[in-house]
């Protein structure tokens, strides 16, 4: 579980219009809790959440209990932690937007070619919000995440996006300069020095004339960036592509002189992609969530806030091929009564998560503020760990997740059962793949040529009298693992030690890792292990995969 840290002092808040009469108060409370959890990095105590949001502790308990039942947070003792499933809200916005899917590969290719970080950002009020990141991993590395919000005046994309602001947009920006002169409402950037002058209007006019913009260490010393707008066929800016570097590699001037032409070429390819992309067909959307909310209410009674669950369900109605929906379409997609969907949309519009376009509604970039930034930095090991904890609690034996590293498996996550006789495998420990259950699952899922090459260079030592030590015998066992979908190893790694493992698969069916349960052989027969433990193991793998597939929709999730 992530380390809980105290919430920072309340941030400056720009005055907001009072909520309309039709607004759903429980939905507003739930969103305030999710935003606070996002602001502090994904984890906080319930008491701190109450103080930060101004909600009574009993209300926080009901809100977090409802969010936990939805799979959006996990509760542990007196704390709440954001869960990967919450990313389905941000995924709905990004899928509806389509830009990450259409332009992301171009950004990634440019980052690979130039060995510099590349990002895509859109306008969000008077700020910019990232929708794609291709980060180069270095000691001095960019830490911005998908969903992070930055003040427009301290970025390279900001002046370009501000060229399309109307009078209201400039009024919003000017009011923020008064209400929050130090940018403390943007926790992802250092505060702006008090009294620091801004030449933002001048930079906007320069960007309008040049068609590009620079950030010369406006965010913090050492960070430089150059940006170019990506335009739709009708000429409007749909996003801004940026090359980001460090002054140890480039000055702002040298970044522009040496790399701007490459950035412009990539942007032209992006614009061609947009021009040639046909409208996407609507993909299937959840249709039973409203019924699920009603069932949950019957199960949990007054502790479950149905209006909160239904309000968040409205966000998931949008997605690829469903960028703009009418009220009737939202009601039909979610299964909600029209009146309920209307009140939810009114609330979400008031809070800035939905925008109205004539008779239709669209998700706004602010949806990404609901947990996406901290969750976008997760790994498979972090995703798996709480599920392994739950599995260990059910089977009362140690569990682990492992990945293949050469001829070995390496433990990426583990949970000990706490028995006197216990298998406690440390994270990072490496064991020979041929003699472990996780290793055999991973080997069995390799392509034939890769497996043959690996076995040819592997010296299979006999660790016990029962260890398989020939490629011929191991191949026969791996065929059975492939057929049955699990591996059982009994006394081959260590006498008296038995383990059973299953794969963890990506969306395309490829095996990314394996999880296992390890026990002393005196805990029952091998047949009993398969009968009682294997179903629990498979169920846990399915839960891990569901979270992983949600997290990986628009984010690169490291395996370890």
Coordinates of C-alpha atoms in Angstrom, one line a residue:
X1 CA 0.0 0.0 0.0
X2 CA 1.4 3.5 -0.8
X3 CA 2.7 5.5 2.1
X4 CA 0.1 7.7 3.6
X5 CA 1.1 11.3 3.9
X6 CA -0.6 14.3 5.5
X7 CA -2.6 16.5 3.3
X8 CA -1.1 19.8 2.4
X9 CA -2.8 23.1 3.3
X10 CA -5.9 23.9 1.2
X11 CA -5.1 25.3 -2.2
X12 CA -6.4 28.7 -3.4
X13 CA -9.7 28.3 -5.0
X14 CA -11.1 30.6 -7.7
X15 CA -14.6 31.6 -7.0
X16 CA -17.2 29.3 -8.6
X17 CA -20.9 29.8 -9.3
X18 CA -23.2 28.1 -6.7
X19 CA -24.4 24.7 -7.9
X20 CA -27.7 24.6 -9.8
X21 CA -30.8 23.3 -8.0
X22 CA -30.7 20.0 -10.0
X23 CA -27.1 19.3 -9.0
X24 CA -26.6 15.9 -7.2
X25 CA -24.9 16.7 -3.9
X26 CA -23.6 13.2 -3.2
X27 CA -21.9 13.1 -6.6
X28 CA -20.2 16.4 -5.8
X29 CA -19.0 15.1 -2.5
X30 CA -17.7 11.9 -4.1
X31 CA -15.8 13.9 -6.7
X32 CA -14.3 16.1 -4.0
X33 CA -12.9 13.0 -2.3
X34 CA -11.5 11.6 -5.5
X35 CA -9.8 15.0 -6.3
X36 CA -8.3 15.2 -2.8
X37 CA -6.9 11.7 -3.1
X38 CA -5.5 12.6 -6.5
X39 CA -3.9 15.8 -5.1
X40 CA -2.0 13.9 -2.4
X41 CA -0.7 11.2 -4.6
X42 CA -3.4 8.5 -4.3
X43 CA -3.6 7.7 -0.6
X44 CA -4.8 9.5 2.5
X45 CA -6.4 8.8 5.9
X46 CA -10.2 9.1 6.1
X47 CA -9.8 11.8 8.8
X48 CA -7.5 13.8 6.7
X49 CA -9.9 13.5 3.8
X50 CA -12.7 14.8 6.0
X51 CA -10.6 17.9 7.0
X52 CA -9.5 18.6 3.4
X53 CA -13.0 18.4 1.9
X54 CA -14.9 19.8 4.8
X55 CA -17.1 16.7 4.9
X56 CA -18.2 15.0 8.1
X57 CA -16.3 11.8 8.9
X58 CA -19.5 9.7 8.6
X59 CA -20.0 11.2 5.1
X60 CA -16.4 10.4 4.1
X61 CA -17.0 6.8 5.3
X62 CA -20.1 6.4 3.2
X63 CA -18.4 8.0 0.1
X64 CA -15.3 5.9 0.3
X65 CA -17.3 2.8 1.1
X66 CA -19.3 3.4 -2.1
X67 CA -16.2 4.1 -4.1
X68 CA -14.6 0.9 -2.7
X69 CA -17.6 -1.2 -3.8
X70 CA -17.2 0.3 -7.3
X71 CA -13.6 -0.8 -7.3
X72 CA -12.4 2.8 -7.5
X73 CA -10.6 2.9 -4.1
X74 CA -9.3 0.3 -1.7
X75 CA -9.9 0.7 2.1
X76 CA -7.3 -0.4 4.6
X77 CA -7.9 0.3 8.2
X78 CA -8.6 4.1 8.4
X79 CA -7.1 5.0 5.0
X80 CA -8.2 5.1 1.4
X81 CA -6.0 4.3 -1.7
X82 CA -6.9 4.9 -5.3
X83 CA -7.4 1.7 -7.3
X84 CA -6.5 1.1 -11.0
X85 CA -10.1 0.6 -12.0
X86 CA -10.7 4.4 -11.4
X87 CA -8.7 4.9 -14.6
X88 CA -11.7 3.9 -16.6
X89 CA -13.1 7.4 -16.1
X90 CA -10.0 9.0 -17.7
X91 CA -9.9 6.2 -20.3
X92 CA -13.5 7.2 -21.4
X93 CA -12.3 10.8 -22.0
X94 CA -9.1 9.7 -23.9
X95 CA -11.0 7.2 -26.0
X96 CA -13.6 9.7 -26.9
X97 CA -10.9 12.3 -27.7
X98 CA -9.1 9.7 -30.0
X99 CA -6.0 11.8 -30.1
X100 CA -3.7 9.5 -28.1
X101 CA -4.7 6.6 -30.3
X102 CA -4.3 8.5 -33.6
X103 CA -1.2 10.6 -32.7
X104 CA 0.6 8.7 -29.9
X105 CA 2.7 6.5 -32.2
X106 CA 4.0 9.6 -34.0
X107 CA 5.0 11.1 -30.7
X108 CA 6.7 7.9 -29.5
X109 CA 8.6 7.6 -32.8
X110 CA 9.9 11.1 -32.5
X111 CA 11.0 10.5 -28.9
X112 CA 12.9 7.4 -30.0
X113 CA 14.5 9.1 -33.0
X114 CA 15.7 12.2 -31.1
X115 CA 16.1 10.6 -27.7
X116 CA 14.2 13.4 -26.1
X117 CA 10.8 13.4 -24.3
X118 CA 7.7 14.2 -26.3
X119 CA 4.3 15.2 -25.0
X120 CA 0.8 16.0 -26.2
X121 CA -1.3 18.5 -24.3
X122 CA -4.8 20.1 -24.7
X123 CA -6.3 23.2 -23.2
X124 CA -8.2 22.9 -19.9
X125 CA -9.5 26.3 -18.9
X126 CA -6.6 28.6 -18.5
X127 CA -4.2 25.7 -18.1
X128 CA -2.8 22.8 -20.2
X129 CA -3.4 19.1 -19.5
X130 CA -1.2 16.3 -20.8
X131 CA -2.9 13.5 -22.7
X132 CA 0.2 11.6 -23.9
X133 CA 3.8 11.3 -22.7
X134 CA 6.8 9.6 -24.3
X135 CA 9.4 10.0 -21.6
X136 CA 13.1 9.3 -21.9
X137 CA 14.2 7.6 -18.7
X138 CA 17.3 9.3 -17.4
X139 CA 18.6 10.4 -14.0
X140 CA 17.4 13.9 -14.9
X141 CA 14.0 12.8 -16.2
X142 CA 10.7 14.5 -16.8
X143 CA 8.2 13.6 -14.1
X144 CA 5.0 15.0 -15.6
X145 CA 2.2 12.4 -16.0
X146 CA -0.8 12.0 -18.2
X147 CA -3.6 14.1 -16.7
X148 CA -1.3 16.6 -15.0
X149 CA -2.5 20.2 -15.1
X150 CA 0.0 23.1 -15.6
X151 CA -0.6 26.9 -15.7
X152 CA -0.6 28.0 -19.4
X153 CA 1.8 30.9 -18.8
X154 CA 4.6 28.7 -17.6
X155 CA 4.7 26.3 -20.5
X156 CA 5.5 26.1 -24.2
X157 CA 2.0 24.8 -25.2
X158 CA 0.2 27.5 -23.2
X159 CA 0.8 30.5 -25.6
X160 CA -0.2 28.5 -28.6
X161 CA -3.5 27.3 -27.0
X162 CA -4.1 30.8 -25.7
X163 CA -4.2 32.1 -29.3
X164 CA -7.7 30.6 -29.4
X165 CA -8.9 32.0 -26.1
X166 CA -12.0 34.2 -26.2
X167 CA -12.8 37.1 -23.9
X168 CA -14.0 34.8 -21.2
X169 CA -10.9 32.7 -21.4
X170 CA -8.7 35.7 -20.8
X171 CA -10.9 36.9 -18.0
X172 CA -10.5 33.5 -16.3
X173 CA -6.7 33.7 -16.7
X174 CA -6.6 37.3 -15.3
X175 CA -8.7 36.4 -12.3
X176 CA -6.4 33.5 -11.5
X177 CA -3.4 35.8 -11.5
X178 CA -5.1 37.7 -8.8
X179 CA -6.5 34.7 -6.8
X180 CA -3.4 32.5 -7.2
X181 CA -0.3 34.6 -8.1
X182 CA 2.1 31.8 -7.0
X183 CA 0.4 29.0 -8.9
X184 CA -0.3 27.0 -5.7
X185 CA -3.4 25.7 -7.4
X186 CA -1.1 23.6 -9.7
X187 CA 0.6 21.1 -7.3
X188 CA 2.7 19.5 -10.1
X189 CA 4.8 22.7 -10.6
X190 CA 6.9 24.6 -8.1
X191 CA 5.3 27.8 -6.8
X192 CA 6.0 30.9 -8.9
X193 CA 8.2 33.4 -7.0
X194 CA 6.1 36.1 -5.4
X195 CA 5.9 39.2 -7.5
X196 CA 7.4 37.5 -10.6
X197 CA 6.4 39.3 -13.8
X198 CA 4.8 37.5 -16.6
X199 CA 5.1 38.5 -20.3
X200 CA 2.4 35.9 -21.3
X201 CA 0.4 38.2 -23.6
X202 CA 3.5 39.0 -25.5
X203 CA 4.5 35.3 -25.8
X204 CA 1.0 34.6 -27.1
X205 CA 1.4 37.1 -29.9
X206 CA 4.8 35.8 -30.7
X207 CA 3.4 32.2 -30.8
X208 CA 0.6 33.4 -33.1
X209 CA 3.1 35.0 -35.5
X210 CA 5.7 32.2 -35.4
X211 CA 3.6 29.1 -35.2
X212 CA 5.7 27.7 -32.4
X213 CA 6.5 28.6 -28.8
X214 CA 9.4 28.1 -26.2
X215 CA 9.5 27.3 -22.5
X216 CA 12.9 28.6 -21.3
X217 CA 13.0 27.3 -17.7
X218 CA 9.6 28.8 -16.8
X219 CA 8.6 25.8 -14.8
X220 CA 11.9 25.2 -13.0
X221 CA 15.6 25.7 -13.7
X222 CA 17.0 23.3 -16.3
X223 CA 13.7 22.5 -18.1
X224 CA 13.3 23.7 -21.7
X225 CA 10.7 22.9 -24.3
X226 CA 9.6 23.8 -27.8
X227 CA 6.0 23.3 -29.0
X228 CA 4.1 23.3 -32.2
X229 CA 0.2 23.2 -32.6
X230 CA -1.5 20.2 -34.1
X231 CA -4.5 21.4 -36.2
X232 CA -7.7 19.7 -37.3
X233 CA -8.6 20.0 -41.0
X234 CA -10.8 23.0 -40.1
X235 CA -7.7 24.9 -38.7
X236 CA -8.5 24.8 -35.0
X237 CA -5.9 23.6 -32.6
X238 CA -6.7 20.1 -31.3
X239 CA -3.6 19.6 -29.2
X240 CA 0.0 20.8 -28.9
X241 CA 3.1 18.6 -29.4
X242 CA 6.2 19.4 -27.4
X243 CA 9.8 18.4 -27.3
X244 CA 11.2 18.6 -23.8
X245 CA 14.8 18.5 -22.7
X246 CA 17.3 19.6 -20.0
X247 CA 19.8 22.4 -20.2
X248 CA 22.6 19.8 -19.8
X249 CA 21.6 18.7 -23.3
X250 CA 20.1 21.8 -24.9
X251 CA 19.5 25.4 -24.3
X252 CA 16.1 26.7 -25.4
X253 CA 17.7 28.2 -28.4
X254 CA 19.6 25.1 -29.5
X255 CA 16.5 23.0 -28.9
X256 CA 14.6 25.2 -31.3
X257 CA 17.5 25.4 -33.8
X258 CA 18.3 21.7 -34.0
X259 CA 15.0 20.0 -33.3
X260 CA 12.1 22.3 -34.3
X261 CA 12.2 21.1 -37.9
X262 CA 11.8 17.5 -36.8
X263 CA 9.0 18.4 -34.5
X264 CA 7.2 20.2 -37.4
X265 CA 7.6 17.2 -39.7
X266 CA 6.0 15.0 -37.0
X267 CA 3.2 17.5 -36.6
X268 CA 2.5 17.4 -40.3
X269 CA 2.3 13.6 -40.2
X270 CA -0.1 14.0 -37.2
X271 CA -2.3 16.4 -39.1
X272 CA -2.4 14.1 -42.1
X273 CA -3.4 11.3 -39.7
X274 CA -6.3 13.4 -38.5
X275 CA -7.4 14.4 -42.0
X276 CA -7.4 10.8 -43.2
X277 CA -9.0 9.3 -40.2
X278 CA -12.7 8.3 -40.7
X279 CA -15.1 8.7 -37.8
X280 CA -14.9 5.7 -35.4
X281 CA -17.7 3.3 -35.0
X282 CA -19.3 3.3 -31.6
X283 CA -17.9 0.5 -29.5
X284 CA -19.9 -1.4 -26.9
X285 CA -20.4 0.5 -23.7
X286 CA -21.5 -0.6 -20.2
X287 CA -25.3 -1.0 -20.1
X288 CA -25.9 -2.8 -16.8
X289 CA -24.2 -0.4 -14.4
X290 CA -27.5 1.3 -13.4
X291 CA -28.9 -2.1 -12.5
X292 CA -25.7 -3.0 -10.7
X293 CA -26.0 0.1 -8.6
X294 CA -29.5 -0.8 -7.6
X295 CA -28.4 -4.3 -6.6
X296 CA -25.5 -2.9 -4.6
X297 CA -27.9 -0.6 -2.8
X298 CA -30.1 -3.6 -1.8
X299 CA -27.0 -5.5 -0.6
X300 CA -25.3 -2.6 1.4
X301 CA -28.4 -0.5 2.4
X302 CA -27.8 3.0 3.5
X303 CA -24.0 2.8 3.4
X304 CA -24.1 2.7 -0.4
X305 CA -24.7 6.1 -2.2
X306 CA -26.6 5.2 -5.3
X307 CA -26.6 8.7 -6.8
X308 CA -22.8 8.8 -6.5
X309 CA -22.4 5.5 -8.3
X310 CA -24.9 6.5 -11.0
X311 CA -23.3 9.9 -11.5
X312 CA -19.8 8.4 -12.1
X313 CA -21.5 5.8 -14.4
X314 CA -22.5 8.6 -16.7
X315 CA -18.8 9.3 -17.4
X316 CA -18.3 5.8 -18.7
X317 CA -21.1 6.2 -21.2
X318 CA -18.7 8.1 -23.4
X319 CA -15.8 6.5 -25.3
X320 CA -14.5 5.7 -28.7
X321 CA -17.3 6.4 -31.2
X322 CA -19.2 8.1 -28.4
X323 CA -17.4 11.4 -28.2
X324 CA -20.7 13.4 -28.1
X325 CA -23.9 12.0 -26.7
X326 CA -27.4 13.4 -26.2
X327 CA -29.2 13.1 -22.9
X328 CA -31.3 10.3 -24.4
X329 CA -28.2 8.5 -25.5
X330 CA -26.6 8.8 -22.1
X331 CA -29.7 7.4 -20.5
X332 CA -29.9 4.5 -23.0
X333 CA -26.2 3.6 -22.7
X334 CA -26.2 3.6 -18.9
X335 CA -29.6 2.2 -18.3
X336 CA -30.4 5.2 -16.1
X337 CA -33.8 7.0 -16.1
X338 CA -33.7 10.1 -18.2
X339 CA -34.2 12.3 -15.2
X340 CA -31.4 10.7 -13.3
X341 CA -29.0 11.0 -16.3
X342 CA -30.0 14.7 -16.7
X343 CA -29.2 15.6 -13.1
X344 CA -25.9 13.8 -13.3
X345 CA -24.9 15.7 -16.5
X346 CA -26.0 19.0 -15.0
X347 CA -23.7 18.3 -11.9
X348 CA -20.8 17.2 -14.1
X349 CA -21.2 20.2 -16.3
X350 CA -21.2 22.5 -13.2
X351 CA -18.0 20.9 -12.0
X352 CA -16.3 21.2 -15.4
X353 CA -16.2 17.5 -16.3
X354 CA -18.7 17.8 -19.1
X355 CA -19.3 20.5 -21.7
X356 CA -22.5 21.1 -23.6
X357 CA -22.6 21.3 -27.4
X358 CA -26.0 22.3 -28.6
X359 CA -28.1 19.2 -27.8
X360 CA -25.1 17.0 -27.0
X361 CA -22.6 16.6 -24.2
X362 CA -18.8 15.9 -24.3
X363 CA -16.3 14.9 -21.6
X364 CA -13.9 17.6 -20.7
X365 CA -10.1 17.2 -20.0
X366 CA -10.8 17.7 -16.3
X367 CA -12.0 14.1 -16.1
X368 CA -8.3 13.2 -16.0
X369 CA -8.0 14.9 -12.6
X370 CA -10.0 12.1 -11.1
X371 CA -7.1 9.8 -10.1
X372 CA -5.4 9.5 -13.5
X373 CA -2.0 11.2 -12.8
X374 CA -0.9 9.1 -9.7
X375 CA -2.4 5.9 -11.1
X376 CA -0.6 6.4 -14.5
X377 CA 2.7 5.8 -12.7
X378 CA 1.7 2.3 -11.5
X379 CA 3.4 -1.0 -12.3
X380 CA 2.2 -4.6 -12.6
X381 CA 3.8 -5.4 -9.3
X382 CA 1.9 -2.6 -7.6
X383 CA -1.3 -3.6 -9.3
X384 CA -0.9 -7.2 -8.2
X385 CA 0.2 -6.7 -4.6
X386 CA -3.2 -6.0 -3.0
X387 CA -4.7 -8.9 -4.9
X388 CA -1.9 -11.2 -3.6
X389 CA -2.5 -9.9 -0.1
X390 CA -6.2 -10.9 -0.4
X391 CA -5.2 -14.3 -1.9
X392 CA -2.8 -15.0 0.9
X393 CA -5.5 -14.2 3.4
X394 CA -7.9 -16.7 1.8
X395 CA -5.5 -19.6 1.2
X396 CA -3.2 -19.0 4.2
X397 CA -0.1 -19.6 2.1
X398 CA 2.6 -17.4 0.6
X399 CA 2.0 -15.9 -2.8
X400 CA 4.2 -14.1 -5.4
X401 CA 4.4 -12.6 -8.8
X402 CA 7.4 -13.3 -11.0
X403 CA 8.7 -12.3 -14.5
X404 CA 11.2 -14.1 -16.7
X405 CA 14.7 -12.8 -16.7
X406 CA 17.0 -14.8 -18.9
X407 CA 17.1 -18.4 -17.5
X408 CA 15.6 -17.3 -14.2
X409 CA 12.4 -16.0 -12.8
X410 CA 12.6 -12.8 -10.7
X411 CA 10.2 -12.1 -7.9
X412 CA 8.4 -8.7 -8.5
X413 CA 5.9 -8.9 -5.7
X414 CA 5.4 -11.3 -2.8
X415 CA 3.2 -11.7 0.3
X416 CA 4.3 -14.1 3.1
X417 CA 1.6 -16.0 5.0
X418 CA 3.4 -15.6 8.3
X419 CA 3.5 -19.2 9.3
X420 CA 6.3 -20.7 11.4
X421 CA 7.2 -22.8 8.3
X422 CA 6.8 -20.3 5.5
X423 CA 8.1 -19.7 2.0
X424 CA 9.2 -16.1 2.0
X425 CA 10.6 -15.1 -1.4
X426 CA 12.2 -11.6 -1.3
X427 CA 11.3 -9.1 -4.0
X428 CA 14.1 -9.1 -6.5
X429 CA 15.2 -12.7 -5.7
X430 CA 16.0 -14.9 -8.7
X431 CA 15.3 -18.6 -9.0
X432 CA 16.0 -21.1 -11.8
X433 CA 13.0 -21.0 -14.2
X434 CA 13.1 -24.8 -14.9
X435 CA 12.5 -25.7 -11.3
X436 CA 9.7 -23.3 -10.3
X437 CA 6.0 -23.2 -11.1
X438 CA 6.1 -19.5 -12.2
X439 CA 9.1 -20.3 -14.4
X440 CA 7.4 -23.1 -16.1
X441 CA 4.3 -21.0 -16.8
X442 CA 6.5 -18.3 -18.3
X443 CA 8.6 -20.8 -20.3
X444 CA 5.4 -22.5 -21.6
X445 CA 4.2 -19.3 -23.0
X446 CA 7.3 -18.4 -25.0
X447 CA 7.3 -18.7 -28.8
X448 CA 8.8 -22.1 -29.9
X449 CA 12.0 -20.7 -31.4
X450 CA 12.7 -18.5 -28.3
X451 CA 12.0 -21.4 -26.0
X452 CA 14.3 -23.8 -28.0
X453 CA 17.1 -21.2 -27.9
X454 CA 16.7 -20.7 -24.2
X455 CA 16.7 -24.4 -23.3
X456 CA 19.7 -24.9 -25.5
X457 CA 21.8 -22.5 -23.4
X458 CA 20.3 -23.4 -20.0
X459 CA 22.2 -25.7 -17.7
X460 CA 19.5 -27.3 -15.6
X461 CA 21.0 -28.2 -12.3
X462 CA 19.5 -30.9 -10.0
X463 CA 18.4 -28.9 -6.9
X464 CA 16.8 -32.0 -5.4
X465 CA 16.5 -35.6 -6.4
X466 CA 13.2 -34.7 -8.1
X467 CA 14.4 -31.8 -10.3
X468 CA 13.8 -32.2 -14.0
X469 CA 17.3 -31.7 -15.6
X470 CA 16.8 -32.5 -19.3
X471 CA 15.4 -30.4 -22.1
X472 CA 13.4 -33.4 -23.4
X473 CA 11.6 -34.0 -20.1
X474 CA 11.1 -30.3 -19.4
X475 CA 9.6 -29.8 -22.9
X476 CA 7.1 -32.6 -22.2
X477 CA 6.1 -30.9 -18.9
X478 CA 5.7 -27.5 -20.6
X479 CA 3.4 -29.0 -23.2
X480 CA 1.2 -30.1 -20.3
X481 CA 1.4 -26.7 -18.7
X482 CA 0.3 -25.1 -22.0
X483 CA -2.6 -27.5 -22.2
X484 CA -3.8 -27.2 -18.6
X485 CA -3.1 -23.5 -18.1
X486 CA -1.2 -24.0 -14.9
X487 CA 2.0 -25.5 -13.5
X488 CA 2.5 -27.5 -10.4
X489 CA 6.0 -28.1 -9.0
X490 CA 6.4 -30.5 -6.1
X491 CA 9.8 -30.8 -4.3
X492 CA 11.9 -29.8 -7.4
X493 CA 13.2 -26.5 -6.1
X494 CA 13.4 -27.6 -2.5
X495 CA 12.3 -30.8 -0.8
X496 CA 9.0 -30.3 1.0
X497 CA 8.1 -27.2 -1.0
X498 CA 5.2 -27.3 -3.4
X499 CA 3.8 -24.4 -5.6
X500 CA 1.2 -23.9 -8.2
X501 CA 1.2 -21.0 -10.7
X502 CA -1.0 -19.5 -13.5
X503 CA -0.2 -16.8 -16.1
X504 CA -1.1 -13.1 -16.0
X505 CA -2.0 -12.0 -19.6
X506 CA -2.2 -8.8 -21.5
X507 CA -5.2 -7.9 -23.6
X508 CA -3.8 -9.7 -26.6
X509 CA -3.4 -12.9 -24.7
X510 CA 0.4 -12.6 -24.3
X511 CA 1.8 -13.8 -21.0
X512 CA 3.4 -10.9 -19.1
X513 CA 4.0 -12.6 -15.7
X514 CA 2.9 -15.5 -13.5
X515 CA 1.5 -15.6 -10.0
X516 CA 1.8 -18.6 -7.6
X517 CA 0.9 -20.0 -4.3
X518 CA 3.7 -21.7 -2.4
X519 CA 3.2 -24.1 0.6
X520 CA 4.8 -26.9 2.5
X521 CA 3.9 -30.3 1.1
X522 CA 2.4 -31.4 4.5
X523 CA -0.4 -29.0 3.9
X524 CA -2.2 -31.5 1.7
X525 CA -1.8 -33.6 -1.4
X526 CA -0.9 -32.3 -4.9
X527 CA -4.5 -33.2 -6.0
X528 CA -5.9 -31.2 -3.1
X529 CA -3.7 -28.2 -4.1
X530 CA -5.2 -28.3 -7.6
X531 CA -8.7 -28.7 -6.3
X532 CA -8.8 -26.0 -3.6
X533 CA -6.0 -23.6 -4.4
X534 CA -5.9 -23.4 -8.2
X535 CA -9.5 -21.9 -8.5
X536 CA -8.5 -19.1 -6.0
X537 CA -5.3 -18.5 -8.0
X538 CA -7.1 -18.2 -11.3
X539 CA -9.7 -15.8 -9.8
X540 CA -6.9 -13.6 -8.5
X541 CA -5.1 -13.6 -11.9
X542 CA -8.4 -12.5 -13.5
X543 CA -8.7 -9.6 -11.0
X544 CA -5.1 -8.5 -11.7
X545 CA -5.6 -8.7 -15.5
X546 CA -8.8 -6.6 -15.2
X547 CA -6.9 -3.9 -13.4
X548 CA -3.9 -4.2 -15.7
X549 CA -6.0 -3.9 -18.9
X550 CA -7.7 -0.8 -17.6
X551 CA -4.3 0.8 -16.6
X552 CA -2.6 -0.1 -19.9
X553 CA -5.3 1.4 -22.2
X554 CA -3.4 4.7 -22.6
X555 CA -0.4 4.3 -20.2
X556 CA 2.8 2.2 -20.3
X557 CA 2.7 0.0 -17.3
X558 CA 6.1 -1.5 -16.3
X559 CA 6.0 -5.2 -15.6
X560 CA 8.2 -5.0 -12.5

